[in-house]
């Protein structure tokens, strides 16, 4: 549990302990001077650095882990890897790192490049990330170009490596990069202290080094040149690493040294890795593995047991603050080792109700419109060019220039499901609006659709229903059946502890609150009745109703944002991470309507009845959002919808159609 | 009640109706274009203008009133007038105006000048104010200088008048100011649309005008030159005014025309005013007054009755959106007329928990440190040079450069009590620290002190206990008796309606919250025990403890502000108007300690025992603030103090003195 608390605190802390104690204990003579000089100079950039996070975790005796991945070979591999980042990120790694793949055009904008994968991890998955970089056979200009690009993309950490020489006839170049030390120096020379730099350590000595001692001296040079910490090559015995650390300390290497852990996951992968790294597998391990080499499960189970045992020794030695895992882009073995070690966070505490991006310029961001709750990567993409991010409040000035709406084709936003899978879920053939309603209902209830397939996602939600939304399941089921097609909702919350497993977020000891929210598509007939009904709920319920053409009606007359999620914490200002912002809603509207066409209609042939049905909904339905401002009372939004159905089912007899129409004119919806 | 709601809404509104409806009903063709173009351009400057407030109130059929004052002759008169502004401001005038007193150096920095009085009303009393300005016998340079100064001080409205010529031989000057029209033109020429301009109307014609019609034409000229509205000279019959309005409308004057109401308050003042304004008092009024001319009370009662009757006719005519009162700097008659008309707000709704300044550059300000809660004018003074004011959150960057601490001598901060009165309240002679405790206890309980005098103020509170603090009276009494000398406190509040008569603030339909807060001076012995006790209350209670020398200890390790008052409202972002900010606290500390010396010790002779006692407290006591973060639970701060007393009364036997001392070393207080 220490880990959970610490992880949240890391993100919340904006002033290091040494800063604050200095400020709070200034013993200046003049009281005036002392109060002036105690103003803390908060360099949040510095406290947000990976090396500082490591230092704080080490100081507090709190163990951590990190995860290494290599870039994928294919586009669909990239989509899968990003999903894996999201899943494995939830376990709470201190950082991940992405290897440099010289053969894969690693600095390019290709979706499989090292640069793009690391950038996506930082920007869209919110993971502190290290980008590997090899310098062998590269010009200084090329390397500087890579580093500039990495900085521009929000990457803050580099693993500086020599890399394998291309071809056997490699010789040292006079002015070129011959060793990782040259690269470390170059980074420090060209980018000053911007990057945190990691270098590689070899517990049994680099295979090409003259000797173990010679290799240690090289490592010392790398650290002296400006490296912040060391990650070691894999090894098979705890003693190997612990001796290595002692030897490093003996020659004056004082920075953190993280052991590289390789859970054996299969016979072939072990052989391959051993060949590449020129390591010897200890006899006692080979003796176990050889007899079971055709039994993958047995080898993996042994690998887990072996890694857990070794990690326990390392952690108990007191020399190891954190463990670095070579995942081979697989989840099971590493997660199991971490679970057995108690390092995997099963129930991650959320800093904010949404996943925070790790790009340094978004560091202060703590308010977002609720509309993108299920599409946070789209929101990040569409605001990537903003210079400032809302902090504390959304305000009126923070809603300019959302980026263009072309993100359906970005690999990190692609649906995890294939076209075939989508057709199975959303219907091979649609026959009516009602058949669309049934898709929504299947998604909400997690019951199979008419064809017997579970609906695991919708164009507006790439994942199954969130646990919080599950609280509303019965009500959502009921209204979707009748064509109130919900795409976003949250219940009201009146001061639940911030540690609540379902709705909690933020540091411990706080209280979280929500106003009930409901967002849905529905027909213009329903909207006509809804507007009549909403008059009874003034000013308790705020609404925005818009169609694809931008016809918009609202009772938020002053067009202010409405905070719908907020938290109160010990010793903090109020945090209000989500708002319903009228201006952003009109940008979101474009995206929400476009998803009908881009993700759903286009599954079907041009002019096919199925496509025409989706197109009809796109052209004629309204997007509605409702907020119940009275958060301490029972959510009234379901009653609003019930009243709407009641009015539709039993229209008042004395009211001629013309009068109903007049109401709509009044409400400026026609 | 319409008035109350409207008044609060006025201040909260940041976007005019026409802006928002334009944005929410944009019917552009392309949906993309429509969402982009609907971003509202919020010119908050324009919506905050007096003429716009008038227009909105008029449109909503909501009657208002305004109050006219003249500058005082003496410094103590100025102190009294500012107190009167605070009292009469609470009744909810739309604006006040301050006459220009050419003989009183009206544009100077003297505390009795028109300029200073109007500036104080705006900046320190938060009143929308109009400064009168006469142009007769003035150079353009001089007038421009006055206007520039007024603008710099935050004044936004000018009543443009010709003024009385000095001496009988006045003649028109070729290039000078001969009429108010010249002044209106000059203001518009030199300051564009910055000022709202008011001009005078004469319901019976200006005494110097050739004819009533000629005078109406002059009035038309003034309006055409750029005046925004008209306030009339006083009159005695509703018909006089209503005919005047009809005549104005007939020649094309369309701006608001406010009737000047003069409640007759005494025989002499009526005679004097009539002489100055060359008006005739109608026969029916003289017939009533003459027989009772020596009975002031009878005349005032008649004046009230007469004014109420006339105002009723005016308001019922539908021609009168608001009433302007010539107060003669007196309170009773005008307030009584307004009460009878139902225009006086008995229970004013507060926009924020503290009084908002009316200076335009403070318009966005909605967060302040709690420390200055009882000295808001000092806070405004010390932050007057800030360029930006915290909006939404206090942040770390908003606490630089508090102004110098020399405000004890500013007239608008002077105690309303004389030195004699203060000595009676705070003790002609102090004999011990205990006798100081008794002064605090008398203040808290509103019981007479040993000399039989009620203690109506303390150096840190110039007014009797606030209703909210009264809720804590019993507890405060108990702790002050034992030397926990409280100077600021608030109870915890967990979601009371924003309309609550005692703790409510902000627009209707919201909920307000508070964390319990307690601030006090106490001896170092008490602090030693307190620090031991506070360990039990981690992390629930945040504390800051500091002495005059700046020795400071706190458990707010990251030096962040702690929001202690906040409100949730329909369709709004969260508002958190007060914070406990660690950095500001060290500035406040200087002021809080200095008040012991400046306001209390200096009442006594140098070296006198009384002065030495206050000086001892100043030099040795600590200033402590405590926040109970767990606002949904019962306030634990009284328990903290009880525990402290318990520890002092029954020190644990096994604990030697040295160990207690060690605790203090740990807590870094020695």
PDB file of C-alpha atoms in Angstrom, chain B residues 168-341:
ATOM      1  CA  UNK B 168     -20.198  87.523 -10.611  1.00  0.00           C
ATOM      2  CA  UNK B 169     -18.104  88.725 -13.535  1.00  0.00           C
ATOM      3  CA  UNK B 170     -17.858  85.323 -15.225  1.00  0.00           C
ATOM      4  CA  UNK B 171     -17.976  85.394 -19.013  1.00  0.00           C
ATOM      5  CA  UNK B 172     -17.807  82.705 -21.637  1.00  0.00           C
ATOM      6  CA  UNK B 173     -14.281  81.793 -22.634  1.00  0.00           C
ATOM      7  CA  UNK B 174     -13.501  81.212 -26.280  1.00  0.00           C
ATOM      8  CA  UNK B 175     -11.543  77.953 -26.000  1.00  0.00           C
ATOM      9  CA  UNK B 176     -12.497  77.062 -22.444  1.00  0.00           C
ATOM     10  CA  UNK B 177     -15.265  75.087 -20.817  1.00  0.00           C
ATOM     11  CA  UNK B 178     -18.433  77.109 -20.775  1.00  0.00           C
ATOM     12  CA  UNK B 179     -21.035  74.398 -20.473  1.00  0.00           C
ATOM     13  CA  UNK B 180     -21.247  70.828 -19.258  1.00  0.00           C
ATOM     14  CA  UNK B 181     -21.569  69.901 -22.943  1.00  0.00           C
ATOM     15  CA  UNK B 182     -17.976  71.049 -23.443  1.00  0.00           C
ATOM     16  CA  UNK B 183     -16.864  68.764 -20.638  1.00  0.00           C
ATOM     17  CA  UNK B 184     -18.775  65.785 -22.028  1.00  0.00           C
ATOM     18  CA  UNK B 185     -17.173  66.348 -25.439  1.00  0.00           C
ATOM     19  CA  UNK B 186     -13.754  66.708 -23.845  1.00  0.00           C
ATOM     20  CA  UNK B 187     -14.120  63.438 -21.925  1.00  0.00           C
ATOM     21  CA  UNK B 188     -15.218  61.565 -25.045  1.00  0.00           C
ATOM     22  CA  UNK B 189     -12.442  63.188 -27.072  1.00  0.00           C
ATOM     23  CA  UNK B 190      -9.651  62.462 -24.606  1.00  0.00           C
ATOM     24  CA  UNK B 191     -10.828  59.183 -23.052  1.00  0.00           C
ATOM     25  CA  UNK B 192     -12.948  57.724 -25.827  1.00  0.00           C
ATOM     26  CA  UNK B 193     -15.588  55.441 -24.338  1.00  0.00           C
ATOM     27  CA  UNK B 194     -13.743  54.665 -21.108  1.00  0.00           C
ATOM     28  CA  UNK B 195     -16.000  56.605 -18.726  1.00  0.00           C
ATOM     29  CA  UNK B 196     -19.728  56.273 -18.271  1.00  0.00           C
ATOM     30  CA  UNK B 197     -20.945  59.865 -18.249  1.00  0.00           C
ATOM     31  CA  UNK B 198     -23.891  61.268 -16.359  1.00  0.00           C
ATOM     32  CA  UNK B 199     -25.281  64.782 -16.760  1.00  0.00           C
ATOM     33  CA  UNK B 200     -27.709  66.863 -14.750  1.00  0.00           C
ATOM     34  CA  UNK B 201     -31.335  67.475 -15.734  1.00  0.00           C
ATOM     35  CA  UNK B 202     -33.520  70.281 -14.410  1.00  0.00           C
ATOM     36  CA  UNK B 203     -37.183  69.272 -14.180  1.00  0.00           C
ATOM     37  CA  UNK B 204     -38.214  72.903 -13.870  1.00  0.00           C
ATOM     38  CA  UNK B 205     -35.460  74.204 -16.118  1.00  0.00           C
ATOM     39  CA  UNK B 206     -32.016  75.459 -15.130  1.00  0.00           C
ATOM     40  CA  UNK B 207     -32.359  78.690 -13.150  1.00  0.00           C
ATOM     41  CA  UNK B 208     -30.033  80.470 -15.588  1.00  0.00           C
ATOM     42  CA  UNK B 209     -31.619  79.126 -18.743  1.00  0.00           C
ATOM     43  CA  UNK B 210     -33.603  81.474 -20.953  1.00  0.00           C
ATOM     44  CA  UNK B 211     -36.561  79.112 -20.881  1.00  0.00           C
ATOM     45  CA  UNK B 212     -37.594  75.570 -19.973  1.00  0.00           C
ATOM     46  CA  UNK B 213     -37.497  74.628 -23.657  1.00  0.00           C
ATOM     47  CA  UNK B 214     -34.096  76.237 -24.138  1.00  0.00           C
ATOM     48  CA  UNK B 215     -32.842  74.214 -21.165  1.00  0.00           C
ATOM     49  CA  UNK B 216     -34.245  71.006 -22.633  1.00  0.00           C
ATOM     50  CA  UNK B 217     -32.332  71.707 -25.847  1.00  0.00           C
ATOM     51  CA  UNK B 218     -29.138  72.133 -23.780  1.00  0.00           C
ATOM     52  CA  UNK B 219     -29.820  68.793 -22.145  1.00  0.00           C
ATOM     53  CA  UNK B 220     -30.262  67.200 -25.570  1.00  0.00           C
ATOM     54  CA  UNK B 221     -26.889  68.639 -26.574  1.00  0.00           C
ATOM     55  CA  UNK B 222     -25.231  67.089 -23.530  1.00  0.00           C
ATOM     56  CA  UNK B 223     -26.708  63.676 -24.324  1.00  0.00           C
ATOM     57  CA  UNK B 224     -25.812  63.988 -28.004  1.00  0.00           C
ATOM     58  CA  UNK B 225     -22.260  64.863 -26.975  1.00  0.00           C
ATOM     59  CA  UNK B 226     -21.969  61.446 -25.329  1.00  0.00           C
ATOM     60  CA  UNK B 227     -23.696  61.371 -21.950  1.00  0.00           C
ATOM     61  CA  UNK B 228     -25.081  57.966 -20.968  1.00  0.00           C
ATOM     62  CA  UNK B 229     -27.795  58.970 -18.535  1.00  0.00           C
ATOM     63  CA  UNK B 230     -29.338  61.864 -16.673  1.00  0.00           C
ATOM     64  CA  UNK B 231     -29.864  62.509 -12.967  1.00  0.00           C
ATOM     65  CA  UNK B 232     -32.275  65.315 -12.216  1.00  0.00           C
ATOM     66  CA  UNK B 233     -32.117  68.112  -9.733  1.00  0.00           C
ATOM     67  CA  UNK B 234     -34.490  67.664  -6.806  1.00  0.00           C
ATOM     68  CA  UNK B 235     -38.215  68.412  -7.168  1.00  0.00           C
ATOM     69  CA  UNK B 236     -41.228  68.208  -4.913  1.00  0.00           C
ATOM     70  CA  UNK B 237     -43.996  66.794  -7.060  1.00  0.00           C
ATOM     71  CA  UNK B 238     -43.989  63.555  -9.039  1.00  0.00           C
ATOM     72  CA  UNK B 239     -45.839  65.321 -11.858  1.00  0.00           C
ATOM     73  CA  UNK B 240     -42.957  67.751 -12.296  1.00  0.00           C
ATOM     74  CA  UNK B 241     -40.622  64.878 -13.035  1.00  0.00           C
ATOM     75  CA  UNK B 242     -43.010  62.871 -15.177  1.00  0.00           C
ATOM     76  CA  UNK B 243     -43.770  65.886 -17.380  1.00  0.00           C
ATOM     77  CA  UNK B 244     -40.024  66.502 -17.689  1.00  0.00           C
ATOM     78  CA  UNK B 245     -39.457  62.926 -18.847  1.00  0.00           C
ATOM     79  CA  UNK B 246     -42.253  63.241 -21.421  1.00  0.00           C
ATOM     80  CA  UNK B 247     -40.750  66.485 -22.705  1.00  0.00           C
ATOM     81  CA  UNK B 248     -37.288  64.918 -22.934  1.00  0.00           C
ATOM     82  CA  UNK B 249     -38.614  61.930 -24.861  1.00  0.00           C
ATOM     83  CA  UNK B 250     -40.532  64.285 -27.158  1.00  0.00           C
ATOM     84  CA  UNK B 251     -37.311  65.994 -28.325  1.00  0.00           C
ATOM     85  CA  UNK B 252     -35.489  62.683 -28.773  1.00  0.00           C
ATOM     86  CA  UNK B 253     -33.676  62.116 -25.483  1.00  0.00           C
ATOM     87  CA  UNK B 254     -33.794  58.343 -25.065  1.00  0.00           C
ATOM     88  CA  UNK B 255     -31.262  57.632 -22.307  1.00  0.00           C
ATOM     89  CA  UNK B 256     -32.259  56.765 -18.712  1.00  0.00           C
ATOM     90  CA  UNK B 257     -33.467  59.711 -16.626  1.00  0.00           C
ATOM     91  CA  UNK B 258     -33.176  59.202 -12.877  1.00  0.00           C
ATOM     92  CA  UNK B 259     -35.212  61.350 -10.526  1.00  0.00           C
ATOM     93  CA  UNK B 260     -33.261  63.091  -7.766  1.00  0.00           C
ATOM     94  CA  UNK B 261     -35.125  62.483  -4.508  1.00  0.00           C
ATOM     95  CA  UNK B 262     -34.650  64.827  -1.584  1.00  0.00           C
ATOM     96  CA  UNK B 263     -36.284  63.620   1.629  1.00  0.00           C
ATOM     97  CA  UNK B 264     -36.867  66.769   3.676  1.00  0.00           C
ATOM     98  CA  UNK B 265     -34.781  66.296   6.808  1.00  0.00           C
ATOM     99  CA  UNK B 266     -34.987  69.671   8.533  1.00  0.00           C
ATOM    100  CA  UNK B 267     -36.176  73.187   8.115  1.00  0.00           C
ATOM    101  CA  UNK B 268     -32.733  74.789   7.772  1.00  0.00           C
ATOM    102  CA  UNK B 269     -31.348  72.290   5.293  1.00  0.00           C
ATOM    103  CA  UNK B 270     -34.448  72.650   3.156  1.00  0.00           C
ATOM    104  CA  UNK B 271     -34.149  76.460   3.140  1.00  0.00           C
ATOM    105  CA  UNK B 272     -30.472  76.296   2.274  1.00  0.00           C
ATOM    106  CA  UNK B 273     -30.947  73.848  -0.542  1.00  0.00           C
ATOM    107  CA  UNK B 274     -33.851  75.726  -1.992  1.00  0.00           C
ATOM    108  CA  UNK B 275     -31.807  78.901  -1.965  1.00  0.00           C
ATOM    109  CA  UNK B 276     -28.849  77.261  -3.691  1.00  0.00           C
ATOM    110  CA  UNK B 277     -30.942  75.531  -6.303  1.00  0.00           C
ATOM    111  CA  UNK B 278     -33.325  78.449  -6.762  1.00  0.00           C
ATOM    112  CA  UNK B 279     -36.311  76.138  -6.451  1.00  0.00           C
ATOM    113  CA  UNK B 280     -39.707  76.980  -5.123  1.00  0.00           C
ATOM    114  CA  UNK B 281     -41.162  74.784  -2.424  1.00  0.00           C
ATOM    115  CA  UNK B 282     -44.800  74.053  -3.254  1.00  0.00           C
ATOM    116  CA  UNK B 283     -47.378  75.734  -1.124  1.00  0.00           C
ATOM    117  CA  UNK B 284     -48.847  72.458   0.185  1.00  0.00           C
ATOM    118  CA  UNK B 285     -45.466  71.458   1.599  1.00  0.00           C
ATOM    119  CA  UNK B 286     -44.724  74.841   3.154  1.00  0.00           C
ATOM    120  CA  UNK B 287     -48.107  74.769   4.835  1.00  0.00           C
ATOM    121  CA  UNK B 288     -47.207  71.572   6.638  1.00  0.00           C
ATOM    122  CA  UNK B 289     -43.664  72.522   7.481  1.00  0.00           C
ATOM    123  CA  UNK B 290     -43.941  76.074   8.691  1.00  0.00           C
ATOM    124  CA  UNK B 291     -46.014  75.194  11.799  1.00  0.00           C
ATOM    125  CA  UNK B 292     -43.523  72.474  12.876  1.00  0.00           C
ATOM    126  CA  UNK B 293     -40.302  74.176  11.824  1.00  0.00           C
ATOM    127  CA  UNK B 294     -38.744  73.859  15.282  1.00  0.00           C
ATOM    128  CA  UNK B 295     -39.591  70.188  15.635  1.00  0.00           C
ATOM    129  CA  UNK B 296     -36.813  68.334  13.787  1.00  0.00           C
ATOM    130  CA  UNK B 297     -38.299  64.899  14.344  1.00  0.00           C
ATOM    131  CA  UNK B 298     -41.688  65.955  13.074  1.00  0.00           C
ATOM    132  CA  UNK B 299     -40.203  67.516   9.960  1.00  0.00           C
ATOM    133  CA  UNK B 300     -38.122  64.428   9.263  1.00  0.00           C
ATOM    134  CA  UNK B 301     -41.131  62.171   9.673  1.00  0.00           C
ATOM    135  CA  UNK B 302     -43.091  64.358   7.303  1.00  0.00           C
ATOM    136  CA  UNK B 303     -40.159  64.366   4.865  1.00  0.00           C
ATOM    137  CA  UNK B 304     -40.066  60.595   4.886  1.00  0.00           C
ATOM    138  CA  UNK B 305     -43.794  60.316   4.329  1.00  0.00           C
ATOM    139  CA  UNK B 306     -43.729  62.893   1.552  1.00  0.00           C
ATOM    140  CA  UNK B 307     -40.760  61.216  -0.204  1.00  0.00           C
ATOM    141  CA  UNK B 308     -42.271  57.745   0.069  1.00  0.00           C
ATOM    142  CA  UNK B 309     -45.529  58.950  -1.428  1.00  0.00           C
ATOM    143  CA  UNK B 310     -43.819  60.717  -4.301  1.00  0.00           C
ATOM    144  CA  UNK B 311     -41.497  57.746  -5.003  1.00  0.00           C
ATOM    145  CA  UNK B 312     -44.471  55.379  -5.117  1.00  0.00           C
ATOM    146  CA  UNK B 313     -46.121  57.507  -7.772  1.00  0.00           C
ATOM    147  CA  UNK B 314     -42.857  57.650  -9.742  1.00  0.00           C
ATOM    148  CA  UNK B 315     -42.221  53.904  -9.607  1.00  0.00           C
ATOM    149  CA  UNK B 316     -45.816  53.069 -10.499  1.00  0.00           C
ATOM    150  CA  UNK B 317     -45.651  55.379 -13.510  1.00  0.00           C
ATOM    151  CA  UNK B 318     -43.445  52.882 -15.316  1.00  0.00           C
ATOM    152  CA  UNK B 319     -41.170  55.756 -16.356  1.00  0.00           C
ATOM    153  CA  UNK B 320     -38.747  55.374 -13.454  1.00  0.00           C
ATOM    154  CA  UNK B 321     -36.315  52.449 -13.327  1.00  0.00           C
ATOM    155  CA  UNK B 322     -34.385  53.756 -10.290  1.00  0.00           C
ATOM    156  CA  UNK B 323     -34.369  56.485  -7.653  1.00  0.00           C
ATOM    157  CA  UNK B 324     -31.441  58.748  -6.832  1.00  0.00           C
ATOM    158  CA  UNK B 325     -31.284  60.059  -3.255  1.00  0.00           C
ATOM    159  CA  UNK B 326     -29.703  63.283  -2.030  1.00  0.00           C
ATOM    160  CA  UNK B 327     -28.638  61.937   1.373  1.00  0.00           C
ATOM    161  CA  UNK B 328     -26.967  65.082   2.747  1.00  0.00           C
ATOM    162  CA  UNK B 329     -24.528  62.511   4.217  1.00  0.00           C
ATOM    163  CA  UNK B 330     -27.204  61.323   6.633  1.00  0.00           C
ATOM    164  CA  UNK B 331     -28.482  57.798   6.961  1.00  0.00           C
ATOM    165  CA  UNK B 332     -31.788  57.678   8.780  1.00  0.00           C
ATOM    166  CA  UNK B 333     -34.261  59.408   6.468  1.00  0.00           C
ATOM    167  CA  UNK B 334     -33.020  57.874   3.211  1.00  0.00           C
ATOM    168  CA  UNK B 335     -32.825  54.388   4.693  1.00  0.00           C
ATOM    169  CA  UNK B 336     -36.328  54.708   6.103  1.00  0.00           C
ATOM    170  CA  UNK B 337     -37.741  55.844   2.751  1.00  0.00           C
ATOM    171  CA  UNK B 338     -35.987  52.935   1.014  1.00  0.00           C
ATOM    172  CA  UNK B 339     -37.233  50.479   3.627  1.00  0.00           C
ATOM    173  CA  UNK B 340     -40.804  51.621   3.206  1.00  0.00           C
ATOM    174  CA  UNK B 341     -40.431  51.301  -0.557  1.00  0.00           C
TER     175      UNK B 341
END
